[in-house]
Amino acid sequence: MLLAGGQGSRLKALTSKVAKPAVPFGGKYRIIDFPLSNCVNSGIDTVGVLTQYKPLELNAYIGSGQAWDLDRSDGGVHILPPYVQEDEKGSWYKGTANAIYQNLSFLEQYDPEYVLILSGDHIYKMDYSKMLRHHKETNAACTISVMEVPLEEASRFGIMNVDANDMIYEFEEKPKKPKSNLASMGIYIFTWSKLRKYLMEDEADPSSSNDFGKNIIPTMLADHEIMAAYRFQGYWKDVGTIDSLWDANMDMLDPTAGINPYDTEWPIYAQAALRPPLFTGPAAAIKHSIVTSGSEVSGTVEDSVLFHSVVVEEGAQVRYSILMPGAVVKAGAVVEYSIVAERTVIGAGAHVGADKSDDPEWGIAVVAQDLKVGDGASVPAGAIVTRNIKGVKA
Amino acid sequence: MNNLHGIVFAYRESPDLRELTQLRNGCSIPFGGRYRLVDFALSNLVNAGVTDIGLVVQSSYQSLLDHVGSGKDWDLARKFGGLRVLPPFSFAGRHQSGHYRGRMDALAGVSDYLHNIRQDYVVLCSGDLAANLPIADAFEQHVKSGADITVVCSKTTYTDPKLCNYFSIDPDDGRIIDVAVSPSVVKGDVASLEVYIMSKSLLLSLVDRCADHDQPSFSQGILLANLGKLDMRVFHFDGYIARVVSVAGYFQQNMALLEPHIRADLFNPERPIKTKDKSSPSTYYGPHSSSVNSLISDGCIIEGTVVNSILARGVRVEKGAKVENCVLMQRTCVQEGAVLRYVIADKNVRVCPGRMLMGHSTYPLVIAKNETV
């Protein structure tokens, strides 16, 4: 069960029209491709995707699930929006646990032994079948995937305190004085009968906020259910903020970062765009970047991530930036430390973002989709642009 | 359902393609980086709204079958109709050679299939022609003009004259009045692109008549035999055309794609060319890489220099390696410091560190599939 209903408000302009899991990532992908591909590569063939906020583009993207080989006659991918229940008023998903509760009938239809709960806003590669094996071996009611984080950063995470056998005895959400450095990754495996029982009880409790981290996990711990921690080692990043999204994209350029998209053993699948190959013009200079089909690069591109159908005209410079599908950088424009969303045009000679500096105002500049930054205009570092910007006459 | 049915002939062999057709037939040769030649015929038909396509194959078609699969990448995996591969099962033994002597042989071999066509019209085309043809327009013209047969033609000579037919046209009524079959020099007004539209009933009767007279050739049995009897007309196409018949031609036709106007024509976004999706990641450029005037498919890792070249998916150019005026097919690996000029490397070729390989534009060096240099 993939929780894909998050609004992603911290991604600001990038999620004004799409749900967070549908935000483009890493040249070829959208964020949701990572958990979906992990499912397929782990041998999971039945996936429910719980959507609610701005679902149009996400639903269209997932479609029949063909891109992930999830167009199955038995199982496959199912989009699960909130709906009006019998004899009741319908409601939006109130929390992560409520989202699953509202789809109990979907789960009952498949009557699984185990249920895997995922979130749609993390970039990582993980074999869930190994985690399931761990869950079975420990005979747990719930297994939570954890990873070690630096102790000084532990207070930003949900921290699991475990015994010598990695069994969880305590859960602390963002503790001021963390006792361990094992952070929850928001990936849970439940034994279905237990999950069902706790979801029903949680729903009956009017004071609950119907959230896995705040309610279900603490209640199960209080009931002394067997709760196992499953240690994950490898690349994992929450891309919920502009900075972390930019960082994770830049990690795609680093062969040592641990998120290798060229690994044929664990491919990440995506709905493909039908475009001819990338054309690099006679004056193109591309260094340390990833570039995607349908693009035409005639200028300079360094340390950047270019999605499909991007145009970088001659004399334009793109550095440390992310250009989403269809973005155009006109001749002589400079784009640095920026994210330019789909189909936005940066006019000739315009300047977006600024080189990294110690200025507290400095940050990644973001230009939302379908906008035009006029010729010669300037967008300062850290700006979030949601309207067209007029050109400046030379 | 569209009222036009597609038949794609995908078995022609061209000996001048040397190593490129050692393990595949001419229609599944990689072209333009990420495509196979057959993608153009299939996409042209699908873009014209054709839902049912028969793909006539004869030999060395394993690579072709692997590429087209169920047809789902062209939206041709359908409950009814869709893509049907037509191997020569019912033809075996009819003639001693076991090879189709011409298109009428091939059509006679699949006559059961032809009888079951649901549409009233049929378009016949070649699987080895790279062009973005407006089949829908040609079909519209065919129906409006009331012609018996409409042939898509070009004014430009696109291949060796010996490999195609030329038509002379009556300037008053636009009918074809003469056919030059594989002449040694260009004759007539226009060159045939081997795309023919006619009604299903006419096709069936022509297939029967040719079989009765043991006439295997389309040019002889249909075009020449019916001059003055059938109303045959031309649909003019003036876009880019490439028919791949030789290694040198293949090289030049790939290189032509570096011209922006040719790419704009062949990859017209209104009529997109579809191909098998491999879920390749984006192409990675290393800190010391350079890529100039080149077409690069997804999934490549480029750490060296690439100039005036066409790279297919998953190609690796390692540090210090130099690739100039080359066509590199899927998963070619050019290792450190190797230098390639005027080379066509087939799939999975590995060029070891420091090797230097040079052909010429008129005689590009071909490295066969899976070979290591």
Short mmCIF file of C-alpha atoms in Angstrom, two decimals, chain A:
data_model
loop_
_atom_site.label_atom_id
_atom_site.label_comp_id
_atom_site.label_asym_id
_atom_site.label_seq_id
_atom_site.Cartn_x
_atom_site.Cartn_y
_atom_site.Cartn_z
CA MET A 1 0.00 0.00 0.00
CA LEU A 2 1.76 3.08 -1.28
CA LEU A 3 0.75 6.32 0.43
CA ALA A 4 0.80 8.89 -2.35
CA GLY A 5 -1.67 11.44 -1.07
CA GLY A 6 0.82 13.86 0.44
CA GLN A 7 0.37 17.46 -0.54
CA GLY A 8 4.10 18.16 -0.46
CA SER A 9 3.60 21.75 0.62
CA ARG A 10 7.30 22.13 1.38
CA LEU A 11 8.03 21.60 -2.32
CA LYS A 12 6.07 24.80 -2.85
CA ALA A 13 5.72 25.77 -6.49
CA LEU A 14 6.63 22.28 -7.70
CA THR A 15 3.51 20.74 -6.21
CA SER A 16 1.05 23.49 -7.09
CA LYS A 17 -0.38 21.28 -9.84
CA VAL A 18 0.80 17.74 -9.04
CA ALA A 19 1.00 15.47 -6.01
CA LYS A 20 4.46 15.10 -4.52
CA PRO A 21 5.00 11.50 -5.76
CA ALA A 22 4.47 12.71 -9.34
CA VAL A 23 7.24 15.34 -9.15
CA PRO A 24 9.87 14.59 -11.84
CA PHE A 25 13.13 13.19 -10.51
CA GLY A 26 16.56 12.22 -11.81
CA GLY A 27 16.18 12.87 -15.53
CA LYS A 28 13.86 10.05 -16.45
CA TYR A 29 11.70 9.40 -13.44
CA ARG A 30 9.06 10.63 -11.08
CA ILE A 31 9.52 10.11 -7.35
CA ILE A 32 6.92 7.30 -7.23
CA ASP A 33 8.94 5.21 -9.73
CA PHE A 34 11.36 4.27 -6.96
CA PRO A 35 8.93 2.59 -4.52
CA LEU A 36 6.91 1.14 -7.44
CA SER A 37 10.02 -0.34 -9.08
CA ASN A 38 11.19 -1.64 -5.70
CA CYS A 39 7.86 -3.47 -5.38
CA VAL A 40 8.16 -5.08 -8.80
CA ASN A 41 11.82 -5.98 -8.32
CA SER A 42 10.94 -7.50 -4.92
CA GLY A 43 8.30 -9.74 -6.52
CA ILE A 44 5.25 -7.84 -5.28
CA ASP A 45 2.53 -7.91 -7.94
CA THR A 46 -0.39 -6.29 -6.13
CA VAL A 47 -0.04 -2.63 -5.22
CA GLY A 48 -2.61 -0.11 -4.02
CA VAL A 49 -1.65 3.53 -4.59
CA LEU A 50 -3.55 5.81 -2.21
CA THR A 51 -4.06 9.20 -3.80
CA GLN A 52 -5.97 12.27 -2.78
CA TYR A 53 -4.21 15.58 -3.45
CA LYS A 54 -4.07 16.75 -7.13
CA PRO A 55 -4.36 13.17 -8.38
CA LEU A 56 -4.95 13.84 -12.09
CA GLU A 57 -1.36 13.74 -13.31
CA LEU A 58 -0.38 10.94 -10.92
CA ASN A 59 -3.33 8.79 -12.00
CA ALA A 60 -2.60 9.42 -15.66
CA TYR A 61 1.05 8.57 -15.11
CA ILE A 62 0.36 5.25 -13.40
CA GLY A 63 -2.35 4.34 -15.89
CA SER A 64 -2.72 0.60 -16.21
CA GLY A 65 0.67 0.06 -14.59
CA GLN A 66 2.14 -1.18 -17.86
CA ALA A 67 5.43 0.67 -17.40
CA TRP A 68 6.14 -1.35 -14.24
CA ASP A 69 4.71 -4.62 -15.61
CA LEU A 70 1.86 -4.13 -13.15
CA ASP A 71 -0.90 -4.51 -15.74
CA ARG A 72 -1.93 -7.89 -14.39
CA SER A 73 -5.10 -9.92 -14.70
CA ASP A 74 -4.75 -10.94 -11.05
CA GLY A 75 -3.49 -8.14 -8.83
CA GLY A 76 -1.59 -5.32 -10.51
CA VAL A 77 -1.68 -1.67 -9.58
CA HIS A 78 -4.84 -0.06 -8.22
CA ILE A 79 -5.42 3.65 -7.68
CA LEU A 80 -7.29 4.13 -4.42
CA PRO A 81 -8.79 7.58 -3.91
CA PRO A 82 -11.05 8.36 -0.94
CA TYR A 83 -14.70 7.67 -1.74
CA VAL A 84 -18.16 7.97 -0.25
CA GLN A 85 -18.82 4.97 1.95
CA GLU A 86 -22.20 3.29 2.38
CA ASP A 87 -24.57 5.02 4.79
CA GLU A 88 -21.84 7.45 5.74
CA LYS A 89 -20.53 10.69 4.59
CA GLY A 90 -17.32 10.29 2.65
CA SER A 91 -14.22 12.01 3.93
CA TRP A 92 -10.69 12.78 2.90
CA TYR A 93 -7.99 10.54 4.29
CA LYS A 94 -7.51 11.94 7.80
CA GLY A 95 -4.12 10.38 8.37
CA THR A 96 -1.89 7.59 7.12
CA ALA A 97 -3.67 4.94 9.19
CA ASN A 98 -7.10 6.23 8.21
CA ALA A 99 -6.11 6.03 4.54
CA ILE A 100 -5.47 2.30 4.94
CA TYR A 101 -8.58 1.90 7.10
CA GLN A 102 -10.76 3.41 4.38
CA ASN A 103 -9.43 0.75 2.01
CA LEU A 104 -9.89 -2.27 4.25
CA SER A 105 -12.31 -3.72 1.72
CA PHE A 106 -9.60 -3.53 -0.96
CA LEU A 107 -7.24 -5.48 1.30
CA GLU A 108 -9.95 -7.95 2.28
CA GLN A 109 -10.56 -8.68 -1.37
CA TYR A 110 -6.97 -9.98 -1.67
CA ASP A 111 -6.83 -11.28 1.92
CA PRO A 112 -3.03 -11.15 2.12
CA GLU A 113 -0.93 -12.57 4.94
CA TYR A 114 1.25 -9.50 5.11
CA VAL A 115 0.84 -5.87 4.13
CA LEU A 116 3.70 -3.55 3.20
CA ILE A 117 3.10 0.17 3.80
CA LEU A 118 5.24 2.59 1.80
CA SER A 119 5.39 6.29 1.25
CA GLY A 120 5.64 7.89 -2.15
CA ASP A 121 8.27 10.51 -1.37
CA HIS A 122 11.51 8.63 -0.80
CA ILE A 123 14.35 7.90 -3.19
CA TYR A 124 15.99 4.53 -2.49
CA LYS A 125 16.44 1.01 -3.77
CA MET A 126 15.34 -1.71 -1.39
CA ASP A 127 14.53 -5.40 -1.64
CA TYR A 128 11.32 -5.69 0.38
CA SER A 129 11.45 -9.49 0.12
CA LYS A 130 14.45 -9.48 2.47
CA MET A 131 12.53 -7.34 4.93
CA LEU A 132 9.58 -9.73 4.69
CA ARG A 133 11.87 -12.68 5.41
CA HIS A 134 13.08 -10.83 8.52
CA HIS A 135 9.46 -10.19 9.52
CA LYS A 136 8.62 -13.89 9.24
CA GLU A 137 11.79 -15.05 11.01
CA THR A 138 11.16 -12.78 14.01
CA ASN A 139 7.46 -13.71 14.02
CA ALA A 140 6.73 -10.01 14.40
CA ALA A 141 3.36 -8.31 14.26
CA CYS A 142 5.07 -5.32 12.70
CA THR A 143 8.51 -4.76 11.20
CA ILE A 144 9.81 -1.25 10.70
CA SER A 145 12.66 -0.48 8.36
CA VAL A 146 15.31 1.66 10.05
CA MET A 147 18.61 3.17 9.13
CA GLU A 148 21.43 4.61 11.15
CA VAL A 149 21.66 8.39 11.08
CA PRO A 150 24.29 10.61 12.73
CA LEU A 151 23.29 10.95 16.41
CA GLU A 152 23.37 14.75 16.21
CA GLU A 153 20.73 14.63 13.48
CA ALA A 154 18.60 11.97 15.18
CA SER A 155 16.25 14.53 16.71
CA ARG A 156 14.86 15.26 13.22
CA PHE A 157 13.56 11.69 12.82
CA GLY A 158 11.24 9.16 14.41
CA ILE A 159 13.72 7.15 16.49
CA MET A 160 13.40 3.45 17.34
CA ASN A 161 14.93 2.24 20.58
CA VAL A 162 15.80 -1.43 20.27
CA ASP A 163 17.11 -4.26 22.46
CA ALA A 164 20.09 -6.49 21.72
CA ASN A 165 18.02 -8.48 19.20
CA ASP A 166 16.88 -5.37 17.33
CA MET A 167 13.40 -5.70 18.76
CA ILE A 168 11.74 -2.32 19.26
CA TYR A 169 10.69 -1.45 22.80
CA GLU A 170 10.18 2.27 22.39
CA PHE A 171 9.40 4.77 19.66
CA GLU A 172 10.15 8.47 20.00
CA GLU A 173 9.02 11.00 17.41
CA LYS A 174 11.72 13.66 16.97
CA PRO A 175 13.23 13.22 20.47
CA LYS A 176 15.20 16.13 21.98
CA LYS A 177 17.64 13.67 23.57
CA PRO A 178 17.75 10.64 21.29
CA LYS A 179 18.71 7.32 22.90
CA SER A 180 19.57 5.65 19.63
CA ASN A 181 20.39 6.63 16.08
CA LEU A 182 18.00 4.23 14.34
CA ALA A 183 15.59 6.34 12.32
CA SER A 184 12.32 5.02 10.91
CA MET A 185 12.19 5.11 7.11
CA GLY A 186 8.39 5.08 7.04
CA ILE A 187 8.37 1.54 5.60
CA TYR A 188 6.28 -0.97 7.56
CA ILE A 189 5.37 -4.61 7.13
CA PHE A 190 2.35 -5.74 9.16
CA THR A 191 0.88 -9.15 9.66
CA TRP A 192 -2.51 -8.49 8.09
CA SER A 193 -4.66 -9.82 10.97
CA LYS A 194 -2.84 -7.55 13.44
CA LEU A 195 -2.99 -4.52 11.16
CA ARG A 196 -6.72 -5.03 10.66
CA LYS A 197 -7.37 -5.24 14.40
CA TYR A 198 -5.36 -2.12 15.25
CA LEU A 199 -6.82 -0.08 12.40
CA MET A 200 -10.37 -0.88 13.57
CA GLU A 201 -9.52 0.04 17.16
CA ASP A 202 -7.75 3.21 16.11
CA GLU A 203 -10.69 4.32 14.01
CA ALA A 204 -13.03 3.80 16.97
CA ASP A 205 -10.92 6.16 19.09
CA PRO A 206 -12.13 9.72 18.45
CA SER A 207 -9.04 11.26 20.05
CA SER A 208 -6.65 9.51 17.65
CA SER A 209 -5.09 11.40 14.76
CA ASN A 210 -5.14 8.12 12.78
CA ASP A 211 -1.44 8.15 12.00
CA PHE A 212 0.92 5.16 11.93
CA GLY A 213 3.79 6.94 13.69
CA LYS A 214 1.69 8.81 16.25
CA ASN A 215 -0.97 6.22 17.04
CA ILE A 216 -0.74 2.70 15.61
CA ILE A 217 2.94 2.02 16.43
CA PRO A 218 2.78 3.40 20.03
CA THR A 219 -0.43 1.45 20.73
CA MET A 220 1.08 -1.78 19.46
CA LEU A 221 4.18 -1.19 21.59
CA ALA A 222 2.00 -0.56 24.64
CA ASP A 223 0.24 -3.86 23.93
CA HIS A 224 3.62 -5.65 23.87
CA GLU A 225 3.22 -6.85 20.31
CA ILE A 226 6.40 -8.20 18.71
CA MET A 227 7.90 -5.22 16.89
CA ALA A 228 11.06 -5.83 14.86
CA ALA A 229 13.50 -3.31 13.46
CA TYR A 230 14.92 -4.16 10.03
CA ARG A 231 18.23 -2.45 9.39
CA PHE A 232 18.66 -1.02 5.92
CA GLN A 233 22.01 0.04 4.57
CA GLY A 234 22.31 2.03 1.40
CA TYR A 235 21.06 5.18 -0.21
CA TRP A 236 17.80 6.61 1.13
CA LYS A 237 16.59 10.17 0.90
CA ASP A 238 13.37 11.91 1.84
CA VAL A 239 12.81 14.43 -0.95
CA GLY A 240 10.16 16.47 0.82
CA THR A 241 11.91 19.84 0.58
CA ILE A 242 13.39 21.91 -2.23
CA ASP A 243 16.89 21.46 -0.80
CA SER A 244 16.62 17.69 -0.35
CA LEU A 245 15.07 17.29 -3.81
CA TRP A 246 17.92 19.26 -5.35
CA ASP A 247 20.50 17.28 -3.31
CA ALA A 248 19.04 13.94 -4.32
CA ASN A 249 19.05 14.96 -7.98
CA MET A 250 22.70 15.96 -7.67
CA ASP A 251 23.39 12.55 -6.10
CA MET A 252 22.38 11.04 -9.46
CA LEU A 253 25.58 12.60 -10.84
CA ASP A 254 27.78 10.97 -8.24
CA PRO A 255 28.67 7.36 -9.05
CA THR A 256 29.63 6.81 -5.40
CA ALA A 257 26.40 8.19 -3.90
CA GLY A 258 24.80 4.76 -4.02
CA ILE A 259 21.81 5.46 -6.24
CA ASN A 260 23.08 3.96 -9.47
CA PRO A 261 20.41 4.07 -12.19
CA TYR A 262 22.58 2.05 -14.60
CA ASP A 263 22.39 -1.08 -12.44
CA THR A 264 20.60 -3.65 -14.59
CA GLU A 265 20.03 -5.95 -11.60
CA TRP A 266 17.67 -3.49 -9.95
CA PRO A 267 16.23 -1.32 -12.71
CA ILE A 268 14.02 1.66 -12.00
CA TYR A 269 11.11 1.64 -14.41
CA ALA A 270 9.34 4.72 -15.68
CA GLN A 271 6.61 5.64 -18.10
CA ALA A 272 8.66 6.53 -21.16
CA ALA A 273 8.40 9.69 -23.21
CA LEU A 274 8.48 9.02 -26.96
CA ARG A 275 11.31 11.23 -28.05
CA PRO A 276 14.16 10.91 -30.52
CA PRO A 277 17.69 10.77 -29.11
CA LEU A 278 19.35 13.79 -27.50
CA PHE A 279 21.09 16.12 -29.95
CA THR A 280 24.25 17.85 -28.83
CA GLY A 281 25.01 20.79 -31.09
CA PRO A 282 28.35 21.81 -32.60
CA ALA A 283 29.07 24.22 -29.72
CA ALA A 284 27.69 22.03 -26.93
CA ALA A 285 29.79 21.58 -23.80
CA ILE A 286 28.29 19.06 -21.38
CA LYS A 287 30.16 18.04 -18.28
CA HIS A 288 29.23 15.99 -15.23
CA SER A 289 25.52 15.97 -15.99
CA ILE A 290 22.70 13.68 -16.99
CA VAL A 291 20.75 14.53 -20.11
CA THR A 292 17.67 12.83 -21.56
CA SER A 293 16.25 12.04 -25.00
CA GLY A 294 14.32 14.65 -26.94
CA SER A 295 16.60 17.39 -25.64
CA GLU A 296 18.73 19.73 -27.74
CA VAL A 297 21.82 21.11 -26.08
CA SER A 298 23.83 23.76 -27.90
CA GLY A 299 25.12 25.67 -24.87
CA THR A 300 27.05 24.80 -21.74
CA VAL A 301 25.67 22.33 -19.19
CA GLU A 302 27.61 21.49 -16.06
CA ASP A 303 26.68 19.55 -12.92
CA SER A 304 23.03 19.48 -13.90
CA VAL A 305 20.08 17.16 -14.44
CA LEU A 306 18.16 17.62 -17.70
CA PHE A 307 14.88 15.80 -18.31
CA HIS A 308 13.43 15.00 -21.75
CA SER A 309 12.66 17.65 -24.39
CA VAL A 310 14.78 20.35 -22.77
CA VAL A 311 16.38 23.01 -24.97
CA VAL A 312 19.59 24.81 -24.03
CA GLU A 313 20.40 27.29 -26.77
CA GLU A 314 23.83 28.38 -27.91
CA GLY A 315 25.64 30.60 -25.43
CA ALA A 316 23.30 29.64 -22.59
CA GLN A 317 24.87 28.33 -19.39
CA VAL A 318 23.28 25.87 -17.00
CA ARG A 319 25.08 25.00 -13.79
CA TYR A 320 24.04 22.97 -10.72
CA SER A 321 20.44 23.04 -11.89
CA ILE A 322 17.50 20.80 -12.64
CA LEU A 323 15.62 21.41 -15.89
CA MET A 324 12.34 19.49 -15.94
CA PRO A 325 10.67 18.16 -19.15
CA GLY A 326 10.21 20.77 -21.86
CA ALA A 327 12.13 23.56 -20.09
CA VAL A 328 13.81 26.00 -22.49
CA VAL A 329 16.87 28.13 -21.75
CA LYS A 330 17.28 30.73 -24.49
CA ALA A 331 20.53 32.02 -25.92
CA GLY A 332 22.86 33.74 -23.48
CA ALA A 333 20.74 33.00 -20.41
CA VAL A 334 22.38 31.76 -17.21
CA VAL A 335 20.65 29.27 -14.89
CA GLU A 336 22.50 28.27 -11.75
CA TYR A 337 21.49 26.52 -8.53
CA SER A 338 17.92 26.46 -9.76
CA ILE A 339 15.01 24.16 -10.48
CA VAL A 340 13.09 25.06 -13.64
CA ALA A 341 9.79 23.18 -13.85
CA GLU A 342 8.03 21.71 -16.89
CA ARG A 343 7.77 23.75 -20.08
CA THR A 344 8.98 26.98 -18.50
CA VAL A 345 10.96 29.28 -20.79
CA ILE A 346 13.93 31.27 -19.54
CA GLY A 347 14.31 34.22 -21.92
CA ALA A 348 17.46 35.24 -23.76
CA GLY A 349 20.07 36.79 -21.50
CA ALA A 350 18.00 36.19 -18.35
CA HIS A 351 19.74 35.16 -15.14
CA VAL A 352 18.11 32.68 -12.75
CA GLY A 353 19.65 31.84 -9.37
CA ALA A 354 23.13 32.69 -8.16
CA ASP A 355 26.38 30.95 -7.33
CA LYS A 356 26.56 29.44 -3.86
CA SER A 357 27.35 31.97 -1.16
CA ASP A 358 27.30 32.41 2.61
CA ASP A 359 24.51 34.94 2.34
CA PRO A 360 21.71 33.69 4.64
CA GLU A 361 19.22 34.60 1.91
CA TRP A 362 20.94 32.27 -0.56
CA GLY A 363 19.05 29.20 -1.68
CA ILE A 364 17.93 27.17 -4.68
CA ALA A 365 15.76 29.27 -6.99
CA VAL A 366 12.57 27.61 -8.26
CA VAL A 367 10.56 28.62 -11.33
CA ALA A 368 7.19 26.86 -11.47
CA GLN A 369 5.80 25.14 -14.57
CA ASP A 370 4.47 26.77 -17.76
CA LEU A 371 5.96 30.20 -17.00
CA LYS A 372 8.00 32.66 -18.96
CA VAL A 373 10.94 34.55 -17.53
CA GLY A 374 11.39 37.44 -19.94
CA ASP A 375 14.54 38.30 -21.87
CA GLY A 376 17.18 39.86 -19.67
CA ALA A 377 15.14 39.38 -16.48
CA SER A 378 16.79 38.32 -13.29
CA VAL A 379 15.58 35.86 -10.63
CA PRO A 380 17.55 36.05 -7.37
CA ALA A 381 18.89 33.05 -5.45
CA GLY A 382 16.29 31.31 -3.33
CA ALA A 383 13.36 32.92 -5.13
CA ILE A 384 10.18 30.89 -5.69
CA VAL A 385 8.67 32.15 -8.95
CA THR A 386 5.00 31.38 -9.60
CA ARG A 387 4.17 34.11 -12.13
CA ASN A 388 5.55 35.25 -15.46
CA ILE A 389 8.37 37.74 -15.16
CA LYS A 390 8.57 40.59 -17.63
CA GLY A 391 11.62 41.02 -19.77
CA VAL A 392 14.06 43.87 -19.31
CA LYS A 393 14.84 45.93 -22.39
CA ALA A 394 18.52 46.08 -23.12
#
